[in-house]
mmCIF file of C-alpha atoms (C1' of nucleotides) in Angstrom:
data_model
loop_
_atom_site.group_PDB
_atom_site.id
_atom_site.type_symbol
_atom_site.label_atom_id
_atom_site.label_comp_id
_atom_site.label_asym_id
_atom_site.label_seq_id
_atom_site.Cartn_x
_atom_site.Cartn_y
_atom_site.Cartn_z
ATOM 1 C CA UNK A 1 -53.963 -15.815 3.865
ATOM 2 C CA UNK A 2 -50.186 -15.551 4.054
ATOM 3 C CA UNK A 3 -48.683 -11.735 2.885
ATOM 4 C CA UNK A 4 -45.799 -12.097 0.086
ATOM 5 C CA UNK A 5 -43.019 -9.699 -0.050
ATOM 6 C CA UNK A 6 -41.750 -10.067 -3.591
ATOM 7 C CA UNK A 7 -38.242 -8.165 -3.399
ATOM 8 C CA UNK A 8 -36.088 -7.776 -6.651
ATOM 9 C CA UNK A 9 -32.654 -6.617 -6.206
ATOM 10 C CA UNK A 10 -29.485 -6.770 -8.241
ATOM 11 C CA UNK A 11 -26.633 -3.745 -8.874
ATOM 12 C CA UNK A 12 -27.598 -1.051 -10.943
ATOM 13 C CA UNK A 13 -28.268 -1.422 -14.631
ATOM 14 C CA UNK A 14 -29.430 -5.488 -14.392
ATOM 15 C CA UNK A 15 -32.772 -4.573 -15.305
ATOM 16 C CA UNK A 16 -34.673 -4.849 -12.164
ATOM 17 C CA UNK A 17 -37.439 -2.464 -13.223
ATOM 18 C CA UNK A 18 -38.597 -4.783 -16.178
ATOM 19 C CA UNK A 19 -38.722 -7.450 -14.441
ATOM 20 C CA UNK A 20 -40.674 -6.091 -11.636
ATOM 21 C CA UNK A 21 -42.940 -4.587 -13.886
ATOM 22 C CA UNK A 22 -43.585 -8.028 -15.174
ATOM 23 C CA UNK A 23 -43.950 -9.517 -11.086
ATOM 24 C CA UNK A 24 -46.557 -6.592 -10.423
ATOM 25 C CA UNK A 25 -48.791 -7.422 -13.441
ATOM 26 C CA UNK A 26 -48.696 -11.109 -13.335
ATOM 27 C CA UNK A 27 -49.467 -10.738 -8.884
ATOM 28 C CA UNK A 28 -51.878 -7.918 -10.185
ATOM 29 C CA UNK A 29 -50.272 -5.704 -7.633
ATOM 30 C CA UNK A 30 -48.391 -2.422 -7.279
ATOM 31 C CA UNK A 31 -44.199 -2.021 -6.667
ATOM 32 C CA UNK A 32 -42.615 -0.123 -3.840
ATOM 33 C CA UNK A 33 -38.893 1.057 -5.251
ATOM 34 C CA UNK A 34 -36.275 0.619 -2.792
ATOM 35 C CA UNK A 35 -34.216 3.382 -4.049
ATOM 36 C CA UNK A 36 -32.434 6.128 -2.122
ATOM 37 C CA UNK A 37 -32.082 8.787 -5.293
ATOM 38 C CA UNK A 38 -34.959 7.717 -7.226
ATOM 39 C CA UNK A 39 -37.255 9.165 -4.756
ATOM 40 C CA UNK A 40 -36.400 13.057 -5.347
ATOM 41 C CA UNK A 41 -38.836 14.220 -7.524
ATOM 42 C CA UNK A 42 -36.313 16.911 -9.036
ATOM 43 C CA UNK A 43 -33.813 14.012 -10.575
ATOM 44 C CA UNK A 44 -35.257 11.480 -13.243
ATOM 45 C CA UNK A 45 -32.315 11.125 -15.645
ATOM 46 C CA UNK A 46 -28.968 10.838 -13.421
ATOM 47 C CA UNK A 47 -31.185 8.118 -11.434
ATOM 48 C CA UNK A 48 -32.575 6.368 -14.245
ATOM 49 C CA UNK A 49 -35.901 6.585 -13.211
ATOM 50 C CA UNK A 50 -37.906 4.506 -15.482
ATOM 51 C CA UNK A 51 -39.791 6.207 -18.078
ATOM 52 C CA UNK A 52 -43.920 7.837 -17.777
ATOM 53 C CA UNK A 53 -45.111 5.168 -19.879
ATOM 54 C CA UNK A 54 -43.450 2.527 -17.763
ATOM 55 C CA UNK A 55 -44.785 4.096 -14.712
ATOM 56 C CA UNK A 56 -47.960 4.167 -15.392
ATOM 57 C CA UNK A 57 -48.237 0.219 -16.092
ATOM 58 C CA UNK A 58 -48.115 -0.899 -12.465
ATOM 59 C CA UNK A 59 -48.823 1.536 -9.986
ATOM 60 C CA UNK A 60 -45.236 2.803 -8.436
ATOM 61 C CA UNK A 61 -44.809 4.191 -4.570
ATOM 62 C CA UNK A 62 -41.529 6.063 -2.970
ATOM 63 C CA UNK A 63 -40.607 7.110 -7.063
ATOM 64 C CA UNK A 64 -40.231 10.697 -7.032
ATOM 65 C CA UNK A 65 -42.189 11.255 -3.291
ATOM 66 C CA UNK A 66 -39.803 13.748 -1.270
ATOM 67 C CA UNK A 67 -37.681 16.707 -2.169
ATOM 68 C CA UNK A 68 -34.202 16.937 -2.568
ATOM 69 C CA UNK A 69 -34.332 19.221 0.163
ATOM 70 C CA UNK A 70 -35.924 17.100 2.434
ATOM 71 C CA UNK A 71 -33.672 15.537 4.876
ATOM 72 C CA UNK A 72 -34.368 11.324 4.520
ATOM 73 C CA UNK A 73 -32.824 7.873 6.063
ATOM 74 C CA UNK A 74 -33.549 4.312 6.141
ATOM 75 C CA UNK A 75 -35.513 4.442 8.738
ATOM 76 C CA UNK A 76 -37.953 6.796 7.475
ATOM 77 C CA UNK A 77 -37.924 4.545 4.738
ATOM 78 C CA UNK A 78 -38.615 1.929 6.715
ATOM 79 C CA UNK A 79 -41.720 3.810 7.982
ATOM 80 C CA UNK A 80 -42.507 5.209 4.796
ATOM 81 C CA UNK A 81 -42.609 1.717 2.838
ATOM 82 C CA UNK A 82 -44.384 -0.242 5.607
ATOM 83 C CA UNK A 83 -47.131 1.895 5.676
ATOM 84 C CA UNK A 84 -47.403 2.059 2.081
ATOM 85 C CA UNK A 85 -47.255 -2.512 2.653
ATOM 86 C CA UNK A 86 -49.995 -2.356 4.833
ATOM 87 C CA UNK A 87 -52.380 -0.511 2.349
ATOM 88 C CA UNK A 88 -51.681 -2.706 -0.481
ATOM 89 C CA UNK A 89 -52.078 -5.834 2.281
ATOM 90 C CA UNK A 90 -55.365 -4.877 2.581
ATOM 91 C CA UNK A 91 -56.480 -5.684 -0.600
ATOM 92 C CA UNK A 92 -53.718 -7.637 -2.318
ATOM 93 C CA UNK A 93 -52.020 -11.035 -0.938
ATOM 94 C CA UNK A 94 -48.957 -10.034 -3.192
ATOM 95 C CA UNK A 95 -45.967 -6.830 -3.337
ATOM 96 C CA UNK A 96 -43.404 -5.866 -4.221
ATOM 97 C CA UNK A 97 -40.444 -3.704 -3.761
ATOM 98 C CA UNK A 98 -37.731 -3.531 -6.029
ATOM 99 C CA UNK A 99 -34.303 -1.492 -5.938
ATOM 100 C CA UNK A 100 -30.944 -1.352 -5.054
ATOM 101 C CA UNK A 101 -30.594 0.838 -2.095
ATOM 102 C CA UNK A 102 -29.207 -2.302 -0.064
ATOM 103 C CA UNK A 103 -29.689 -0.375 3.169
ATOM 104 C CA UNK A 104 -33.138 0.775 2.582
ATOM 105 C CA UNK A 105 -34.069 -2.953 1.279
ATOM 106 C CA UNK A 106 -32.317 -4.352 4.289
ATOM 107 C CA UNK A 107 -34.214 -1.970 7.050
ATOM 108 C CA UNK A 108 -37.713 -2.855 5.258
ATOM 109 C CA UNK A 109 -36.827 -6.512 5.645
ATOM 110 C CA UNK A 110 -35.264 -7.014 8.861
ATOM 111 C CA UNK A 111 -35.617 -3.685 10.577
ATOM 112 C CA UNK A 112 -33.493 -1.161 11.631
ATOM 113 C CA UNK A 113 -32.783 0.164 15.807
ATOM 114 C CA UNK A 114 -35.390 2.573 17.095
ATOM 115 C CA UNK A 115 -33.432 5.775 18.129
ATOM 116 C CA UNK A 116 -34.460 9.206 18.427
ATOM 117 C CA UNK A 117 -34.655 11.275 14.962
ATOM 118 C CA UNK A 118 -31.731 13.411 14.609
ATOM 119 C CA UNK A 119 -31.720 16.847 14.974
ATOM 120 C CA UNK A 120 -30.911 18.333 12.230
ATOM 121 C CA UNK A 121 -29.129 21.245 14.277
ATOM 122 C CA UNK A 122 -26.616 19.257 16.365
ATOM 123 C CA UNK A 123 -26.010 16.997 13.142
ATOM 124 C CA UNK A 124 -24.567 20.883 11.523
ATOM 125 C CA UNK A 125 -22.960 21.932 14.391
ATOM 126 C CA UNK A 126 -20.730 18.304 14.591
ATOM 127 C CA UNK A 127 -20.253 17.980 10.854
ATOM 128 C CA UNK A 128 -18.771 21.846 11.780
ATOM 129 C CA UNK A 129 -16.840 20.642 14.505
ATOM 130 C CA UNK A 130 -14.902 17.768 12.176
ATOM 131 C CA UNK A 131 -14.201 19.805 9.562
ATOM 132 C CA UNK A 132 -12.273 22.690 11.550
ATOM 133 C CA UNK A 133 -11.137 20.441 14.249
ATOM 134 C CA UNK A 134 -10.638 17.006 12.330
ATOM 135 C CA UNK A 135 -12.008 13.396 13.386
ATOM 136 C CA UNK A 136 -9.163 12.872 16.020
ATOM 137 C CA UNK A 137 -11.507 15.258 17.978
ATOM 138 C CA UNK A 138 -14.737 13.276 17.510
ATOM 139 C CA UNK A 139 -13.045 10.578 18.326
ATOM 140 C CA UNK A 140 -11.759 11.511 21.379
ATOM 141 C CA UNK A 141 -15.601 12.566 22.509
ATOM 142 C CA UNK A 142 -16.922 9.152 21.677
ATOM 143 C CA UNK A 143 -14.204 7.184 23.489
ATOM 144 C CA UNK A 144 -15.733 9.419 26.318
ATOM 145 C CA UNK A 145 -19.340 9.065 25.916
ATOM 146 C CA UNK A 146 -19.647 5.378 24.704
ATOM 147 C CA UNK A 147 -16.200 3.505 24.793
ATOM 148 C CA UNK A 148 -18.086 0.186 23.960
ATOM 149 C CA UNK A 149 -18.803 1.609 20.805
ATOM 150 C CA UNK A 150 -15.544 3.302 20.107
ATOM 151 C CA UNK A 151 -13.677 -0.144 20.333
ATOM 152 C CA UNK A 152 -15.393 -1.395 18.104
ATOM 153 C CA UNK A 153 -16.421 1.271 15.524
ATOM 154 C CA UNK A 154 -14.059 1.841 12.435
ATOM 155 C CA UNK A 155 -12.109 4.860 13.831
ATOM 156 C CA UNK A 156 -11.366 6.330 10.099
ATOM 157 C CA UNK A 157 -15.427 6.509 9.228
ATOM 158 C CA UNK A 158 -16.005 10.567 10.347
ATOM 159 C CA UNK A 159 -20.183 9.227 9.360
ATOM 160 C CA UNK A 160 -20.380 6.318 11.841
ATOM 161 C CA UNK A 161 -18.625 8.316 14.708
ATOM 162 C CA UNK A 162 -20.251 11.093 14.139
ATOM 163 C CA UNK A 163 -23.764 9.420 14.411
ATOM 164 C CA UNK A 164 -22.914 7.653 17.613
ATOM 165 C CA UNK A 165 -21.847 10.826 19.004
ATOM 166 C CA UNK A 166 -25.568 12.394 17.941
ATOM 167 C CA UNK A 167 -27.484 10.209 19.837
ATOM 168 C CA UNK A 168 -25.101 10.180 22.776
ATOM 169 C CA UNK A 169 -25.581 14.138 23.019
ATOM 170 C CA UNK A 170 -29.187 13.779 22.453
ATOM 171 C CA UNK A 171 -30.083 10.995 25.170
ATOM 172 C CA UNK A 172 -27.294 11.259 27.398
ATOM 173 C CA UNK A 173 -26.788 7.501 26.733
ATOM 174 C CA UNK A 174 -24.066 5.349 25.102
ATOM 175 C CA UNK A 175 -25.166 4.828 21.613
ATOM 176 C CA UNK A 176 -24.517 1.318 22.076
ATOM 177 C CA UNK A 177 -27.318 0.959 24.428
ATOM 178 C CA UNK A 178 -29.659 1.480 21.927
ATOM 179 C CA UNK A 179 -27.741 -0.819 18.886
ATOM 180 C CA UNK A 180 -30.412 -3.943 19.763
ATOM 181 C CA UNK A 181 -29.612 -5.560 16.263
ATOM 182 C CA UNK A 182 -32.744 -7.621 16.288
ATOM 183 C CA UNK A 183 -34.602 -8.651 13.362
ATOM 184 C CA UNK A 184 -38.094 -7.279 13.558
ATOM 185 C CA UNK A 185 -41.265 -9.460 13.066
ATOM 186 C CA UNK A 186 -42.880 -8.450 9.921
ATOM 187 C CA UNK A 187 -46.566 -9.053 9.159
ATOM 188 C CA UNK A 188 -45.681 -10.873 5.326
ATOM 189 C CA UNK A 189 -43.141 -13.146 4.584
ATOM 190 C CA UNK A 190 -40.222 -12.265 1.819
ATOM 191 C CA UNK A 191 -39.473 -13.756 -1.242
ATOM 192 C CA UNK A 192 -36.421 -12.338 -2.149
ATOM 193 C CA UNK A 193 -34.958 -12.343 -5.877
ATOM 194 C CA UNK A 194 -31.607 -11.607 -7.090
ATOM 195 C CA UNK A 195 -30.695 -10.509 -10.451
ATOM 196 C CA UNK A 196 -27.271 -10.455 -11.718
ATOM 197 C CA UNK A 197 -25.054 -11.645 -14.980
ATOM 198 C CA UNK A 198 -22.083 -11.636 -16.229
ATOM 199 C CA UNK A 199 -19.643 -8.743 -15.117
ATOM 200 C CA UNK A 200 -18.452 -7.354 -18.659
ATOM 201 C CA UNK A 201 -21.912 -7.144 -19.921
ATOM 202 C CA UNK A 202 -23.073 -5.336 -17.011
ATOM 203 C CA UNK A 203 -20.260 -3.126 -17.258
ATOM 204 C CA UNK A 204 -21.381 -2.395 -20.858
ATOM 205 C CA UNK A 205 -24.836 -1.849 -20.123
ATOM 206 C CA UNK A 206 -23.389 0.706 -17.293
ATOM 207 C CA UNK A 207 -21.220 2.673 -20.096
ATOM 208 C CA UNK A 208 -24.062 2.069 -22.548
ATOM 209 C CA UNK A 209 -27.079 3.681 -20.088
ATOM 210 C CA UNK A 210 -24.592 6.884 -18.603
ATOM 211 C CA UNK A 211 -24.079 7.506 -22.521
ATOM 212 C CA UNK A 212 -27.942 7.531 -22.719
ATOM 213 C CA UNK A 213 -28.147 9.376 -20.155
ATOM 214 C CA UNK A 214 -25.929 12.310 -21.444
ATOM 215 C CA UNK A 215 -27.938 11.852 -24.762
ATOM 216 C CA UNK A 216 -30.985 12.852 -23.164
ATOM 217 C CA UNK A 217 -30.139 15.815 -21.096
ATOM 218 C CA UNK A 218 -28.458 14.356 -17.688
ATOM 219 C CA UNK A 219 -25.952 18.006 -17.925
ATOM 220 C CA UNK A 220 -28.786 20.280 -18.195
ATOM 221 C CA UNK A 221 -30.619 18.157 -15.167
ATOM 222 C CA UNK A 222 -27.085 18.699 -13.407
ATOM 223 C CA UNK A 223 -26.833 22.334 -14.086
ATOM 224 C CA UNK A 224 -30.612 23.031 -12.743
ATOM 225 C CA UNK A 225 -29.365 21.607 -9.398
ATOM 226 C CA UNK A 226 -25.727 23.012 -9.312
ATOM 227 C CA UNK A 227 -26.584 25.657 -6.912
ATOM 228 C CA UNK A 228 -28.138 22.566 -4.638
ATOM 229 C CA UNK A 229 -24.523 21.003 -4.688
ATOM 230 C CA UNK A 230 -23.651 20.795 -1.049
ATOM 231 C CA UNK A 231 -27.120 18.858 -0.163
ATOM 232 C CA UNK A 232 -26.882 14.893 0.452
ATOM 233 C CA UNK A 233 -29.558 13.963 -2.169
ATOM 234 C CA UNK A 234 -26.839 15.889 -4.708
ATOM 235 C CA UNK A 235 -23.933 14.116 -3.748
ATOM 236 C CA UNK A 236 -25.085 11.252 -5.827
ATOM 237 C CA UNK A 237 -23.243 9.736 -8.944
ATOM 238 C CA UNK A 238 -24.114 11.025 -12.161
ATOM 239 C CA UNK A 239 -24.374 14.843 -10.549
ATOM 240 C CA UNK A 240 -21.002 15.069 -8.710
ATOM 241 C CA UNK A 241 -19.179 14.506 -11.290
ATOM 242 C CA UNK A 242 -21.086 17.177 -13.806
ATOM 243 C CA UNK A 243 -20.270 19.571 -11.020
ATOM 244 C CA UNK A 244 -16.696 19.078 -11.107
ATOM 245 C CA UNK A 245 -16.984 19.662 -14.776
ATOM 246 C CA UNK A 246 -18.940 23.066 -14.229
ATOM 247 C CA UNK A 247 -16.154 24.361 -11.634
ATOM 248 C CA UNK A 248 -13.876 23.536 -14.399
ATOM 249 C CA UNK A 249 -11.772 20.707 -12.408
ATOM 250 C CA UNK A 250 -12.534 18.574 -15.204
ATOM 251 C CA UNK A 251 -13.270 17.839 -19.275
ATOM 252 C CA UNK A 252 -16.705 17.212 -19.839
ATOM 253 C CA UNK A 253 -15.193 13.519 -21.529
ATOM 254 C CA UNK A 254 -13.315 13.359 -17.984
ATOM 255 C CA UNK A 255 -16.711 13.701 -15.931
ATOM 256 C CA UNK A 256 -18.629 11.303 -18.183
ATOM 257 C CA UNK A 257 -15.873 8.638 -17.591
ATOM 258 C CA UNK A 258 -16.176 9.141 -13.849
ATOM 259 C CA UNK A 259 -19.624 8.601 -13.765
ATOM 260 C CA UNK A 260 -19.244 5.294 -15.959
ATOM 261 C CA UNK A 261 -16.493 4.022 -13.015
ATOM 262 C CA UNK A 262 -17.958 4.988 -9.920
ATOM 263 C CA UNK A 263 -21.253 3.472 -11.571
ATOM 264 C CA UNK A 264 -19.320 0.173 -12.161
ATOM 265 C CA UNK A 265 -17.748 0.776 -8.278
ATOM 266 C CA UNK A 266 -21.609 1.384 -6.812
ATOM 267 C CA UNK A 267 -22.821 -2.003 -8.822
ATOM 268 C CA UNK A 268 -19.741 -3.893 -7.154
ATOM 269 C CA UNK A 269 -20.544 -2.592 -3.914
ATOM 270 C CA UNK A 270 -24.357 -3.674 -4.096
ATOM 271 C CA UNK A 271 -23.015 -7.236 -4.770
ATOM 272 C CA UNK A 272 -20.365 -7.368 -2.136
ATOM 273 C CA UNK A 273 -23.272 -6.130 0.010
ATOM 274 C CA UNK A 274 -26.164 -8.552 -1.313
ATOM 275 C CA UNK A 275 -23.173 -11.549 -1.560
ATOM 276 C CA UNK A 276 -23.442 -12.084 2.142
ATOM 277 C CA UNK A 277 -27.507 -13.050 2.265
ATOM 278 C CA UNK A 278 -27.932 -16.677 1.670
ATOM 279 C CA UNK A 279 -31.963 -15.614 1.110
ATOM 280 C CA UNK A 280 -31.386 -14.437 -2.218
ATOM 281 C CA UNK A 281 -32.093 -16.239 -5.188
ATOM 282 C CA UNK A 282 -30.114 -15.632 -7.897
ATOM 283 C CA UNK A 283 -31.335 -15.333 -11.353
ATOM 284 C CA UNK A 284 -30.872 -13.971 -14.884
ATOM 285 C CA UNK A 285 -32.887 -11.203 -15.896
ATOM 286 C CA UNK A 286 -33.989 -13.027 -18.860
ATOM 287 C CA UNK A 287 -35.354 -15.760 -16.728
ATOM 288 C CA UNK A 288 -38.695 -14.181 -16.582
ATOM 289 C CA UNK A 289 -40.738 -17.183 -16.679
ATOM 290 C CA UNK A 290 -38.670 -19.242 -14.218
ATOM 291 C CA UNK A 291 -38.824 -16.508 -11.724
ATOM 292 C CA UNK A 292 -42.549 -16.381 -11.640
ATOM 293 C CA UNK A 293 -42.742 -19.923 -11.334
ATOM 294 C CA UNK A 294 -40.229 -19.622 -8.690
ATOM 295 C CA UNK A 295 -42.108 -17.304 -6.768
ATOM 296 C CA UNK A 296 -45.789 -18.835 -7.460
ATOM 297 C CA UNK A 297 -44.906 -22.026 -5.845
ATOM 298 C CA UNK A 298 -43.484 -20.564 -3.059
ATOM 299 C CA UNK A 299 -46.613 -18.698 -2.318
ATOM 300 C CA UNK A 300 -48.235 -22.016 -3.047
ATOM 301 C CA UNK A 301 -46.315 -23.476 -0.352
ATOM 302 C CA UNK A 302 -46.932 -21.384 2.435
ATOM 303 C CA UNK A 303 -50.935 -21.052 2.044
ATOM 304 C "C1'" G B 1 15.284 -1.866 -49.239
ATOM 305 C "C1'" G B 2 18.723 1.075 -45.502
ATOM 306 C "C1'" U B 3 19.478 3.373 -40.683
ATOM 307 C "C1'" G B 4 17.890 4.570 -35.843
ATOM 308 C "C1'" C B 5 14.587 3.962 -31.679
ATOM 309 C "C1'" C B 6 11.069 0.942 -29.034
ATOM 310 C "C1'" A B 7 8.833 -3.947 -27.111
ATOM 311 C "C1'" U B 8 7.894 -4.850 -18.972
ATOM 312 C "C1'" A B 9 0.627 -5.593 -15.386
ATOM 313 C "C1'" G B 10 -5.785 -4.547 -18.806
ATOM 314 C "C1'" C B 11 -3.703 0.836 -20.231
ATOM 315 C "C1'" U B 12 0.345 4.671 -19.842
ATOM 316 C "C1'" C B 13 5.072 3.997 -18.353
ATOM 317 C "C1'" A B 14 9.382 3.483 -14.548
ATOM 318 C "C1'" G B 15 13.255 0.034 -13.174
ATOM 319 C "C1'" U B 16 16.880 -3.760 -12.331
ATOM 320 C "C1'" U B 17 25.627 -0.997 -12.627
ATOM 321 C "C1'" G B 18 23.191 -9.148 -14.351
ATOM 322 C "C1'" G B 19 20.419 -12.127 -8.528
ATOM 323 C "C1'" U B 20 12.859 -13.293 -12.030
ATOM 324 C "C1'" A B 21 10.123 -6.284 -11.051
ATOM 325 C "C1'" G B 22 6.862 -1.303 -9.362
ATOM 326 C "C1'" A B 23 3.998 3.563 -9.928
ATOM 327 C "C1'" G B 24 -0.537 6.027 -11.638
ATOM 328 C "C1'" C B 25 -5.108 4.804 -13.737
ATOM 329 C "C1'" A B 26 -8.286 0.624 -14.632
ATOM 330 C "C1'" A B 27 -9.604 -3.976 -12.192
ATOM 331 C "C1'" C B 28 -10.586 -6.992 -7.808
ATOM 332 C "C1'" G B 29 -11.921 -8.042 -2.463
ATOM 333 C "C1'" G B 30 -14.161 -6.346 2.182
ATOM 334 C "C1'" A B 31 -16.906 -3.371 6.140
ATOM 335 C "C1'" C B 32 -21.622 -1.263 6.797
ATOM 336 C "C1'" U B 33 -28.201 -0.319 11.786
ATOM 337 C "C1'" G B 34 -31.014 7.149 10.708
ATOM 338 C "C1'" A B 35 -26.086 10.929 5.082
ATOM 339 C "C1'" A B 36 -26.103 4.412 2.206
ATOM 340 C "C1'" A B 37 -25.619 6.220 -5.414
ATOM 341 C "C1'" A B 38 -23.080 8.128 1.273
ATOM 342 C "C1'" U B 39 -18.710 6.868 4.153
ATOM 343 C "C1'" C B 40 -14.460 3.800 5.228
ATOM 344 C "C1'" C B 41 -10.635 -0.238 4.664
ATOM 345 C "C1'" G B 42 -7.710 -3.646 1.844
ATOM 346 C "C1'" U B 43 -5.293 -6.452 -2.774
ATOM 347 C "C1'" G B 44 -0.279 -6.409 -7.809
ATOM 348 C "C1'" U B 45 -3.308 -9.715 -11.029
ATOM 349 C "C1'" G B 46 3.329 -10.384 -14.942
ATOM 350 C "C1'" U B 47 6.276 -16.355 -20.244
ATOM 351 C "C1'" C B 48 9.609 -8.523 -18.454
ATOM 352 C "C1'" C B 49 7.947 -10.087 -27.402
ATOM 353 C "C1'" U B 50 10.330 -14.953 -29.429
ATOM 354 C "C1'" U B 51 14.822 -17.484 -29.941
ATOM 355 C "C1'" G B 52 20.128 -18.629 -29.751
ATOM 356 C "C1'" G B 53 24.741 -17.094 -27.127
ATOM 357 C "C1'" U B 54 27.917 -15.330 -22.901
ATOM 358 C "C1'" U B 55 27.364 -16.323 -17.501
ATOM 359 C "C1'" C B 56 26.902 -19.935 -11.442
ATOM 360 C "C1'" A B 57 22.690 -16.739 -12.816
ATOM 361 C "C1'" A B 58 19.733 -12.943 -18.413
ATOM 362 C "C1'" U B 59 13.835 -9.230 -18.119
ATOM 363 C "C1'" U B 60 18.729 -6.608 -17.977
ATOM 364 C "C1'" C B 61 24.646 -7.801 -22.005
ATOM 365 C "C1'" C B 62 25.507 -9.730 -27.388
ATOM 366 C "C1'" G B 63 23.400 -11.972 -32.114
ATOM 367 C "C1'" A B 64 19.094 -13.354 -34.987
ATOM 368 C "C1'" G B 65 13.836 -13.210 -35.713
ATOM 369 C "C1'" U B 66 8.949 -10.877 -35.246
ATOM 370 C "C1'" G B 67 5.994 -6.544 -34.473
ATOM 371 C "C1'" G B 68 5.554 -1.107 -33.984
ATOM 372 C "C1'" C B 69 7.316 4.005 -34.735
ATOM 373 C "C1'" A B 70 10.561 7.645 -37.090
ATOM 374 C "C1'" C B 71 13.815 9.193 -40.789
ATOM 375 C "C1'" C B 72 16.442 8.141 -45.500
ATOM 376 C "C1'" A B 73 15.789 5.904 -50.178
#
RNA sequence: GGUGCCAUAGCUCAGUUGGUAGAGCAACGGACUGAAAAUCCGUGUGUCCUUGGUUCAAUUCCGAGUGGCACCA
């Protein structure tokens, strides 16, 4: 019996979770979320985690699993999620993952490099080390250490060079030794489904949920975590922008706008990103019905 | 009703001593292999309100119209 990977993806605010909800109950199966924010337990309202009662319909994995302070990648989640596949392979033919973390969904489905897990320690001292001495000195290490890599890495990204210089430190290596590239065999095949409509309304939606979002408390979530400000997990949309508001760099009316635009700017980035893979299939949200028929004769096909 | 001011990008506005125009924000496009809701790069999208006139040439000057604002009645 063939393994299906039922993947819904789409930018933020389409309403992936219904419709995933829906997929789950109809495969009588449980939903991995694909989400890089969503699974901090401390955040539920700037991340628009679904609600209890929603949650409890299907069973939900990787939804509010780790701590904020924990550190986390895509390629733990890539551990994380197919360990979670292989337990619900062994009694279901059907799962799925849903989200729009379009790195996370992207190392689950094709894989990501194995490289040595950063240390934590070196990753402080560097991120030291380009903030007193600026990127022109990073950059002058890596052309050192790994000049295949430098010639071809974007030279204004601090992030990327700063990675490749991690694992050059820690193996004694060029990083581009270890960039293989390859997609990995997976033990299921992938169905993947895109949702998306027209940009206005999801603009609207956007406004519409951040509004919702205020309504229900997203401030006093913000303020909880203020003193966390300077981890990773915080620098998220939503929070960011509250915080700037608490320092006083901004109106309260002035942070909620921000959070509406770089909310818009995220769900235009997801769809530049998801533009580029001819295996999605694009859909409405309201096209429930077509999209399980979609997906049940594709399974049909490949048993 | 009278007088004055204004009308330029989606918004707020700058500008052209007459040679069809540019800032901020918004918007749009792209990159992406362990920080990814992160990080980085790129793009001006325009009947210069309408209509006559002057001029080789009008968004710019003049007249009229329309709309808006202010003041006076």
């Amino acid at each position: 019996m063939v393994k299906t990977l039922i993947v819904v993806l789409g930018p933020t605010g389409v309403g992936k979770s219904d419709l995933s909800i829906r997929l789950a109950q109809f495969f009588k199966t449980e939903i991995i979320s694909s989400d890089s924010r969503q699974i901090f337990r401390e955040l539920s309202i700037g991340t628009a985690v679904p609600p209890p009662s929603d949650l409890q319909k299907v069973k939900h994995h990787l939804i509010h699993s780790h701590s904020v302070h924990d550190y986390y990648s895509a390629s733990q989640f890539e551990e994380d999620a197919l360990k979670i596949l292989d337990q619900i392979f062994k009694e279901k033919n059907v799962a799925v993952l849903t989200g729009g973390s379009m790195f996370y969904i992207d190392a689950v489905c094709n894989g990501i490099d194995d490289l040595p897990h950063i240390d934590q320690k070196l990753r402080a001292r560097l991120i030291f080390d380009y903030q007193e001495k600026g990127i022109e000195h990073l950059r002058l290490q890596l052309k050192q250490m790994d000049p295949a890599y430098y010639s071809s890495v974007d030279l204004k990204n601090h992030k990327r060079i700063l990675h490749a210089l991690e694992i050059c430190l820690m193996t004694g290596k060029p990083y581009s030794s270890f960039r293989k590239e390859e997609k990995k065999e997976r033990p299921f095949q992938t169905i993947k489904i895109g949702l998306n409509m027209d940009r206005e309304i999801l603009y609207e939606r956007i406004n519409q949920r951040v509004d919702r979002m205020i309504r229900e408390g997203l401030e006093e979530e913000a303020k909880q975590y203020y003193p966390l400000k300077t981890l990773n997990s915080l620098n998220t949309v939503g929070y960011k922008e509250l915080f700037a508001y608490f320092e006083g760099k901004t109106s309260l009316e002035e942070a909620v706008d921000l959070i509406k635009r770089n909310s818009r700017h995220y769900a235009r980035k997801q769809l530049t990103w998801f533009r580029k893979d001819p295996e999605i299939n694009w859909f409405l949200p309201s096209q429930e019905n077509e999209i399980i028929n979609f997906v049940a004769e594709k399974i049909t096909e490949w048993e």
